[in-house]
mmCIF file of C-alpha atoms in Angstrom:
data_model
loop_
_atom_site.group_PDB
_atom_site.id
_atom_site.type_symbol
_atom_site.label_atom_id
_atom_site.label_comp_id
_atom_site.label_asym_id
_atom_site.label_seq_id
_atom_site.Cartn_x
_atom_site.Cartn_y
_atom_site.Cartn_z
ATOM 1 C CA MET A 1 16.049 8.636 -10.203
ATOM 2 C CA THR A 2 15.336 6.687 -7.581
ATOM 3 C CA TRP A 3 14.741 4.060 -5.998
ATOM 4 C CA LEU A 4 11.355 3.231 -7.967
ATOM 5 C CA ASN A 5 12.958 2.497 -10.788
ATOM 6 C CA GLU A 6 15.820 -0.130 -10.029
ATOM 7 C CA VAL A 7 13.359 -1.728 -7.883
ATOM 8 C CA ILE A 8 10.116 -1.942 -9.825
ATOM 9 C CA GLY A 9 11.071 -0.351 -13.088
ATOM 10 C CA THR A 10 9.886 3.093 -13.363
ATOM 11 C CA GLU A 11 9.623 6.998 -11.931
ATOM 12 C CA LYS A 12 5.503 7.433 -11.867
ATOM 13 C CA ALA A 13 5.449 4.204 -10.458
ATOM 14 C CA ILE A 14 2.135 2.663 -9.709
ATOM 15 C CA ILE A 15 1.810 0.645 -7.076
ATOM 16 C CA ALA A 16 -1.985 -1.589 -7.931
ATOM 17 C CA MET A 17 -3.881 -2.797 -4.298
ATOM 18 C CA CYS A 18 -5.158 -6.744 -4.364
ATOM 19 C CA HIS A 19 -7.050 -6.795 -1.649
ATOM 20 C CA LEU A 20 -7.705 -10.098 0.347
ATOM 21 C CA GLN A 21 -11.198 -11.570 0.700
ATOM 22 C CA PRO A 22 -11.715 -11.634 4.719
ATOM 23 C CA LEU A 23 -9.470 -14.029 6.189
ATOM 24 C CA PRO A 24 -9.889 -16.706 8.778
ATOM 25 C CA GLY A 25 -10.900 -15.094 11.857
ATOM 26 C CA ASP A 26 -12.332 -12.428 10.143
ATOM 27 C CA PRO A 27 -16.085 -11.345 10.842
ATOM 28 C CA HIS A 28 -16.484 -11.444 7.346
ATOM 29 C CA TYR A 29 -14.942 -14.822 6.475
ATOM 30 C CA ASN A 30 -16.653 -17.629 4.559
ATOM 31 C CA LYS A 31 -16.515 -20.055 6.414
ATOM 32 C CA ASP A 32 -18.382 -22.600 3.499
ATOM 33 C CA ARG A 33 -16.177 -21.484 0.187
ATOM 34 C CA GLY A 34 -13.203 -21.808 2.918
ATOM 35 C CA MET A 35 -9.237 -20.730 2.180
ATOM 36 C CA ASP A 36 -9.652 -22.212 -2.123
ATOM 37 C CA TYR A 37 -11.832 -19.286 -2.542
ATOM 38 C CA VAL A 38 -10.434 -16.793 -0.953
ATOM 39 C CA VAL A 39 -7.209 -17.877 -2.842
ATOM 40 C CA GLN A 40 -9.511 -18.192 -6.365
ATOM 41 C CA MET A 41 -10.212 -14.587 -6.280
ATOM 42 C CA ALA A 42 -6.902 -13.305 -4.990
ATOM 43 C CA ARG A 43 -5.918 -15.119 -7.989
ATOM 44 C CA ARG A 44 -8.234 -13.484 -9.942
ATOM 45 C CA ASP A 45 -7.103 -10.021 -9.793
ATOM 46 C CA LEU A 46 -3.930 -10.390 -9.683
ATOM 47 C CA HIS A 47 -4.324 -11.827 -13.314
ATOM 48 C CA ALA A 48 -6.226 -8.670 -13.954
ATOM 49 C CA LEU A 49 -3.623 -6.345 -12.485
ATOM 50 C CA GLN A 50 -0.985 -7.313 -14.756
ATOM 51 C CA GLU A 51 -2.199 -7.659 -18.152
ATOM 52 C CA GLY A 52 -3.364 -4.335 -16.735
ATOM 53 C CA GLY A 53 0.299 -3.251 -17.643
ATOM 54 C CA VAL A 54 0.608 -2.073 -13.994
ATOM 55 C CA ASP A 55 3.915 -1.708 -12.744
ATOM 56 C CA ALA A 56 3.303 -3.511 -9.317
ATOM 57 C CA VAL A 57 1.003 -4.661 -6.213
ATOM 58 C CA MET A 58 0.732 -5.010 -3.368
ATOM 59 C CA PHE A 59 -0.824 -7.898 -1.087
ATOM 60 C CA SER A 60 -3.664 -6.408 1.460
ATOM 61 C CA ASN A 61 -6.203 -7.974 4.123
ATOM 62 C CA GLU A 62 -8.019 -5.241 2.829
ATOM 63 C CA PHE A 63 -11.329 -6.676 4.414
ATOM 64 C CA SER A 64 -10.863 -7.963 7.575
ATOM 65 C CA LEU A 65 -12.403 -5.454 8.126
ATOM 66 C CA PRO A 66 -12.061 -3.936 11.707
ATOM 67 C CA TYR A 67 -9.308 -4.288 11.261
ATOM 68 C CA LEU A 68 -6.597 -5.159 13.743
ATOM 69 C CA THR A 69 -3.338 -2.908 15.344
ATOM 70 C CA ASP A 70 -2.307 -6.219 17.106
ATOM 71 C CA VAL A 71 -3.157 -9.124 13.825
ATOM 72 C CA ASN A 72 -3.617 -12.527 15.210
ATOM 73 C CA THR A 73 -0.338 -15.258 13.935
ATOM 74 C CA GLU A 74 -4.147 -17.280 11.696
ATOM 75 C CA THR A 75 -3.460 -13.760 9.542
ATOM 76 C CA VAL A 76 -0.278 -13.880 8.772
ATOM 77 C CA ALA A 77 -0.313 -17.594 7.854
ATOM 78 C CA ALA A 78 -2.912 -17.541 5.464
ATOM 79 C CA MET A 79 -1.874 -14.581 3.400
ATOM 80 C CA ALA A 80 1.316 -16.655 3.872
ATOM 81 C CA ARG A 81 -0.759 -19.340 1.981
ATOM 82 C CA VAL A 82 -2.348 -16.910 -0.878
ATOM 83 C CA ILE A 83 0.905 -15.381 -1.788
ATOM 84 C CA GLY A 84 2.675 -19.219 -1.625
ATOM 85 C CA GLU A 85 0.607 -20.646 -4.440
ATOM 86 C CA LEU A 86 0.405 -17.394 -6.302
ATOM 87 C CA LYS A 87 3.870 -16.949 -6.054
ATOM 88 C CA SER A 88 5.210 -19.347 -9.426
ATOM 89 C CA GLU A 89 1.860 -16.823 -11.325
ATOM 90 C CA ILE A 90 3.145 -13.474 -9.891
ATOM 91 C CA LYS A 91 4.964 -11.787 -12.781
ATOM 92 C CA ILE A 92 6.030 -7.279 -11.577
ATOM 93 C CA PRO A 93 7.840 -6.362 -8.539
ATOM 94 C CA PHE A 94 5.335 -6.741 -5.374
ATOM 95 C CA GLY A 95 4.596 -5.627 -1.482
ATOM 96 C CA VAL A 96 2.777 -6.373 0.884
ATOM 97 C CA ASN A 97 0.647 -4.734 3.852
ATOM 98 C CA VAL A 98 -0.910 -6.508 6.931
ATOM 99 C CA LEU A 99 -3.039 -4.044 7.873
ATOM 100 C CA TRP A 100 -2.644 -2.046 10.718
ATOM 101 C CA ASP A 101 0.384 -4.288 11.975
ATOM 102 C CA ALA A 102 4.058 -3.511 11.119
ATOM 103 C CA LYS A 103 6.095 -6.578 12.840
ATOM 104 C CA LYS A 104 3.150 -8.471 10.966
ATOM 105 C CA SER A 105 3.721 -6.742 7.556
ATOM 106 C CA LEU A 106 8.230 -7.944 7.444
ATOM 107 C CA ASP A 107 7.614 -10.992 8.784
ATOM 108 C CA LEU A 108 4.925 -11.355 6.579
ATOM 109 C CA ALA A 109 7.055 -10.210 3.311
ATOM 110 C CA ALA A 110 10.007 -11.495 5.086
ATOM 111 C CA ALA A 111 8.227 -15.514 4.501
ATOM 112 C CA THR A 112 7.035 -14.051 0.201
ATOM 113 C CA ASP A 113 10.510 -12.165 -0.935
ATOM 114 C CA ALA A 114 8.142 -9.190 -0.406
ATOM 115 C CA LEU A 115 10.399 -6.403 -1.887
ATOM 116 C CA PHE A 116 8.614 -3.434 -0.234
ATOM 117 C CA VAL A 117 5.785 -3.128 2.736
ATOM 118 C CA ARG A 118 3.477 -0.961 3.559
ATOM 119 C CA GLU A 119 2.658 0.341 6.885
ATOM 120 C CA ILE A 120 2.476 2.983 10.476
ATOM 121 C CA PHE A 121 5.440 2.590 11.364
ATOM 122 C CA THR A 122 5.818 5.996 13.317
ATOM 123 C CA GLY A 123 3.420 7.697 15.507
ATOM 124 C CA VAL A 124 0.936 8.363 18.180
ATOM 125 C CA TYR A 125 -2.783 8.325 16.268
ATOM 126 C CA ALA A 126 -6.591 8.657 17.480
ATOM 127 C CA SER A 127 -8.404 5.975 14.912
ATOM 128 C CA ASP A 128 -11.805 4.059 14.320
ATOM 129 C CA PHE A 129 -9.529 1.464 15.917
ATOM 130 C CA GLY A 130 -8.994 3.330 19.164
ATOM 131 C CA THR A 131 -5.684 4.508 20.306
ATOM 132 C CA TRP A 132 -3.033 3.745 18.413
ATOM 133 C CA ASP A 133 0.790 3.838 19.152
ATOM 134 C CA THR A 134 3.823 2.652 17.943
ATOM 135 C CA ASN A 135 7.345 1.185 18.547
ATOM 136 C CA VAL A 136 9.314 2.463 15.150
ATOM 137 C CA GLY A 137 12.942 1.361 17.138
ATOM 138 C CA GLU A 138 11.925 -1.818 17.966
ATOM 139 C CA THR A 139 9.816 -3.011 14.455
ATOM 140 C CA ILE A 140 13.325 -1.815 12.602
ATOM 141 C CA ARG A 141 15.292 -4.308 15.477
ATOM 142 C CA HIS A 142 12.984 -6.540 13.678
ATOM 143 C CA GLN A 143 13.251 -5.951 10.494
ATOM 144 C CA HIS A 144 17.063 -7.152 10.628
ATOM 145 C CA ARG A 145 16.568 -9.849 12.948
ATOM 146 C CA ILE A 146 14.472 -12.114 10.322
ATOM 147 C CA GLY A 147 16.614 -10.859 7.593
ATOM 148 C CA ALA A 148 14.474 -8.240 6.498
ATOM 149 C CA GLU A 149 16.636 -5.399 5.762
ATOM 150 C CA ASN A 150 16.679 -5.453 2.233
ATOM 151 C CA VAL A 151 12.705 -4.833 1.828
ATOM 152 C CA LYS A 152 11.757 -0.918 1.351
ATOM 153 C CA LEU A 153 10.200 0.334 3.872
ATOM 154 C CA LEU A 154 6.834 2.615 2.737
ATOM 155 C CA TYR A 155 5.851 4.723 5.579
ATOM 156 C CA ASN A 156 2.671 5.984 5.625
ATOM 157 C CA ILE A 157 2.069 9.673 7.400
ATOM 158 C CA VAL A 158 -1.101 10.289 7.231
ATOM 159 C CA PRO A 159 -3.278 6.779 8.022
ATOM 160 C CA GLU A 160 -6.498 6.988 6.368
ATOM 161 C CA ALA A 161 -9.558 6.965 10.131
ATOM 162 C CA ALA A 162 -6.861 8.733 12.497
ATOM 163 C CA LYS A 163 -5.359 11.640 13.090
ATOM 164 C CA TYR A 164 -1.841 12.295 14.675
ATOM 165 C CA LEU A 165 -1.663 13.204 18.212
ATOM 166 C CA ALA A 166 0.253 15.840 18.298
ATOM 167 C CA ASP A 167 -0.031 19.536 17.203
ATOM 168 C CA ARG A 168 2.755 19.412 14.822
ATOM 169 C CA ASP A 169 2.054 20.209 10.913
ATOM 170 C CA ILE A 170 2.413 17.785 8.254
ATOM 171 C CA GLU A 171 5.703 19.197 6.728
ATOM 172 C CA SER A 172 7.239 19.047 10.848
ATOM 173 C CA ILE A 173 5.693 15.090 10.473
ATOM 174 C CA ALA A 174 7.885 14.678 7.447
ATOM 175 C CA LYS A 175 11.240 16.308 7.891
ATOM 176 C CA SER A 176 11.565 14.477 11.499
ATOM 177 C CA THR A 177 10.558 11.097 9.932
ATOM 178 C CA VAL A 178 12.962 11.104 7.269
ATOM 179 C CA PHE A 179 15.297 12.749 9.083
ATOM 180 C CA ASN A 180 14.852 9.902 12.043
ATOM 181 C CA ASN A 181 14.423 7.068 9.701
ATOM 182 C CA ARG A 182 15.259 7.582 6.953
ATOM 183 C CA PRO A 183 12.003 5.834 5.026
ATOM 184 C CA ASP A 184 11.887 4.655 1.399
ATOM 185 C CA ALA A 185 9.431 6.117 0.847
ATOM 186 C CA LEU A 186 5.533 8.417 2.385
ATOM 187 C CA CYS A 187 2.397 7.814 2.044
ATOM 188 C CA VAL A 188 0.011 10.114 2.158
ATOM 189 C CA SER A 189 -3.264 9.341 2.385
ATOM 190 C CA GLY A 190 -7.043 10.933 2.940
ATOM 191 C CA MET A 191 -9.018 9.292 4.817
ATOM 192 C CA THR A 192 -10.373 6.009 3.680
ATOM 193 C CA ALA A 193 -9.265 3.979 1.610
ATOM 194 C CA GLY A 194 -10.521 5.624 -2.207
ATOM 195 C CA ALA A 195 -10.848 8.714 -0.763
ATOM 196 C CA MET A 196 -8.982 11.121 -2.692
ATOM 197 C CA THR A 197 -5.077 12.482 -1.148
ATOM 198 C CA ASP A 198 -5.165 16.386 -0.483
ATOM 199 C CA SER A 199 -3.220 17.465 -3.159
ATOM 200 C CA GLN A 200 -1.646 20.583 -0.752
ATOM 201 C CA THR A 201 -0.560 18.106 1.585
ATOM 202 C CA LEU A 202 1.142 16.031 -1.406
ATOM 203 C CA MET A 203 2.667 19.277 -1.670
ATOM 204 C CA LYS A 204 3.268 20.653 1.243
ATOM 205 C CA VAL A 205 5.152 16.351 2.758
ATOM 206 C CA LYS A 206 7.342 16.418 -1.514
ATOM 207 C CA LYS A 207 8.612 20.543 -0.508
ATOM 208 C CA ALA A 208 9.410 19.548 3.095
ATOM 209 C CA VAL A 209 10.924 16.684 1.543
ATOM 210 C CA PRO A 210 11.891 16.976 -2.201
ATOM 211 C CA GLU A 211 14.435 13.774 -1.602
ATOM 212 C CA THR A 212 12.488 11.056 -0.358
ATOM 213 C CA VAL A 213 10.098 9.224 -2.564
ATOM 214 C CA VAL A 214 6.486 10.160 -2.231
ATOM 215 C CA LEU A 215 3.851 8.217 -2.767
ATOM 216 C CA ALA A 216 -0.043 9.503 -2.698
ATOM 217 C CA ASN A 217 -1.271 6.422 -1.118
ATOM 218 C CA THR A 218 -6.097 6.399 -1.681
ATOM 219 C CA GLY A 219 -7.728 8.441 -3.976
ATOM 220 C CA VAL A 220 -5.556 8.386 -7.055
ATOM 221 C CA ARG A 221 -7.888 7.911 -10.444
ATOM 222 C CA SER A 222 -9.077 8.377 -14.355
ATOM 223 C CA SER A 223 -9.907 12.455 -13.822
ATOM 224 C CA ASN A 224 -6.540 13.270 -11.116
ATOM 225 C CA PHE A 225 -4.025 11.912 -11.442
ATOM 226 C CA GLU A 226 -1.778 13.853 -13.712
ATOM 227 C CA GLN A 227 -2.209 16.270 -10.540
ATOM 228 C CA GLN A 228 -1.306 13.616 -8.658
ATOM 229 C CA LEU A 229 1.977 12.360 -10.299
ATOM 230 C CA THR A 230 3.133 15.624 -11.249
ATOM 231 C CA ILE A 231 3.508 16.447 -7.239
ATOM 232 C CA ALA A 232 4.578 12.814 -6.229
ATOM 233 C CA ASP A 233 6.822 10.467 -7.701
ATOM 234 C CA GLY A 234 3.886 7.597 -7.661
ATOM 235 C CA ALA A 235 1.009 6.070 -6.414
ATOM 236 C CA VAL A 236 -0.840 3.363 -4.512
ATOM 237 C CA VAL A 237 -3.812 2.257 -6.218
ATOM 238 C CA GLY A 238 -6.984 0.430 -6.048
ATOM 239 C CA THR A 239 -10.214 1.459 -5.814
ATOM 240 C CA THR A 240 -10.301 3.094 -9.465
ATOM 241 C CA PHE A 241 -8.918 -0.727 -10.806
ATOM 242 C CA LYS A 242 -12.227 -2.545 -9.325
ATOM 243 C CA VAL A 243 -15.778 -2.553 -11.142
ATOM 244 C CA ASP A 244 -17.719 0.606 -11.381
ATOM 245 C CA GLY A 245 -14.921 2.096 -8.691
ATOM 246 C CA LYS A 246 -16.240 0.728 -6.352
ATOM 247 C CA PHE A 247 -13.977 -0.418 -3.085
ATOM 248 C CA GLU A 248 -15.670 -3.916 -2.232
ATOM 249 C CA ASN A 249 -16.064 -5.046 -6.126
ATOM 250 C CA MET A 250 -13.428 -7.299 -7.688
ATOM 251 C CA VAL A 251 -10.814 -6.491 -10.105
ATOM 252 C CA CYS A 252 -11.700 -4.675 -13.970
ATOM 253 C CA GLN A 253 -9.155 -5.467 -16.278
ATOM 254 C CA GLU A 254 -10.127 -3.397 -18.612
ATOM 255 C CA ARG A 255 -10.560 0.089 -16.593
ATOM 256 C CA THR A 256 -6.974 -1.200 -14.907
ATOM 257 C CA ARG A 257 -5.302 -1.422 -18.545
ATOM 258 C CA GLU A 258 -7.616 2.043 -19.911
ATOM 259 C CA PHE A 259 -5.708 3.769 -16.721
ATOM 260 C CA MET A 260 -2.658 2.661 -17.310
ATOM 261 C CA ASP A 261 -2.543 3.467 -20.952
ATOM 262 C CA LYS A 262 -3.033 7.143 -20.423
ATOM 263 C CA VAL A 263 -0.483 6.771 -16.518
ATOM 264 C CA LYS A 264 2.375 5.426 -19.327
ATOM 265 C CA GLU A 265 1.177 8.277 -21.991
ATOM 266 C CA PHE A 266 2.364 10.544 -18.795
ATOM 267 C CA ARG A 267 5.128 9.115 -18.292
ATOM 268 C CA ALA A 268 6.802 8.583 -22.322
ATOM 269 C CA ALA A 269 5.116 12.768 -22.205
ATOM 270 C CA LYS A 270 7.326 13.598 -19.291
ATOM 271 C CA VAL A 271 5.572 16.733 -18.318
ATOM 272 C CA TYR A 272 5.712 17.133 -14.329
#
């Protein structure tokens, strides 16, 4: 049994993404509609996900494209407002992700009582957002300084739109990340949001660190969830819950319910 059961309430957990609309300071922020619109859209998606039966939800600034690796204060403030306004309506465990800034993600978690954070905590990458460096030692010390030591950390070791600069295989990265940092989970991703996580890569990571929670981080859908969850301990799911399965659309409660019904049947059968 893993911490997923204790914190989220089930093994093979499905953590659903609640993608926030562009925020103040983002290139595509709708100044005419303002923050009330951002809150309204987040509320719609949150309720659709909850009523669709997901196990947990993670709020992220997914539409803050192109992403920053040193996120501005106004982004964190806006996200805190959204979560604060919705707090009384959140009925399931929740986490946060301020793309792509580990410290700011922890700040938001501390401010909102989020239970987990997903981020890039380790490694150096060549990415669409430039050279992407990290300082995990400072980040973890920051976590403890702000009183967020109980927040679960989901380490994305295969970042989207990026490649590890050192010539290291994924098994070595997984093993050293676990040895040096003791992450609560490792996330394995495809190239972008909605792109299927490679099953062979997922398998390599799980075999390398069998005692660590491993999550399929992108592209899990009705056609592949059995394969992915047979390997992984759970999944982070966003795009498949959207209308027509398109990243830019709002969450569809019916799609969510159909997917979760299948997952719950799979879990009950314990065929993994």
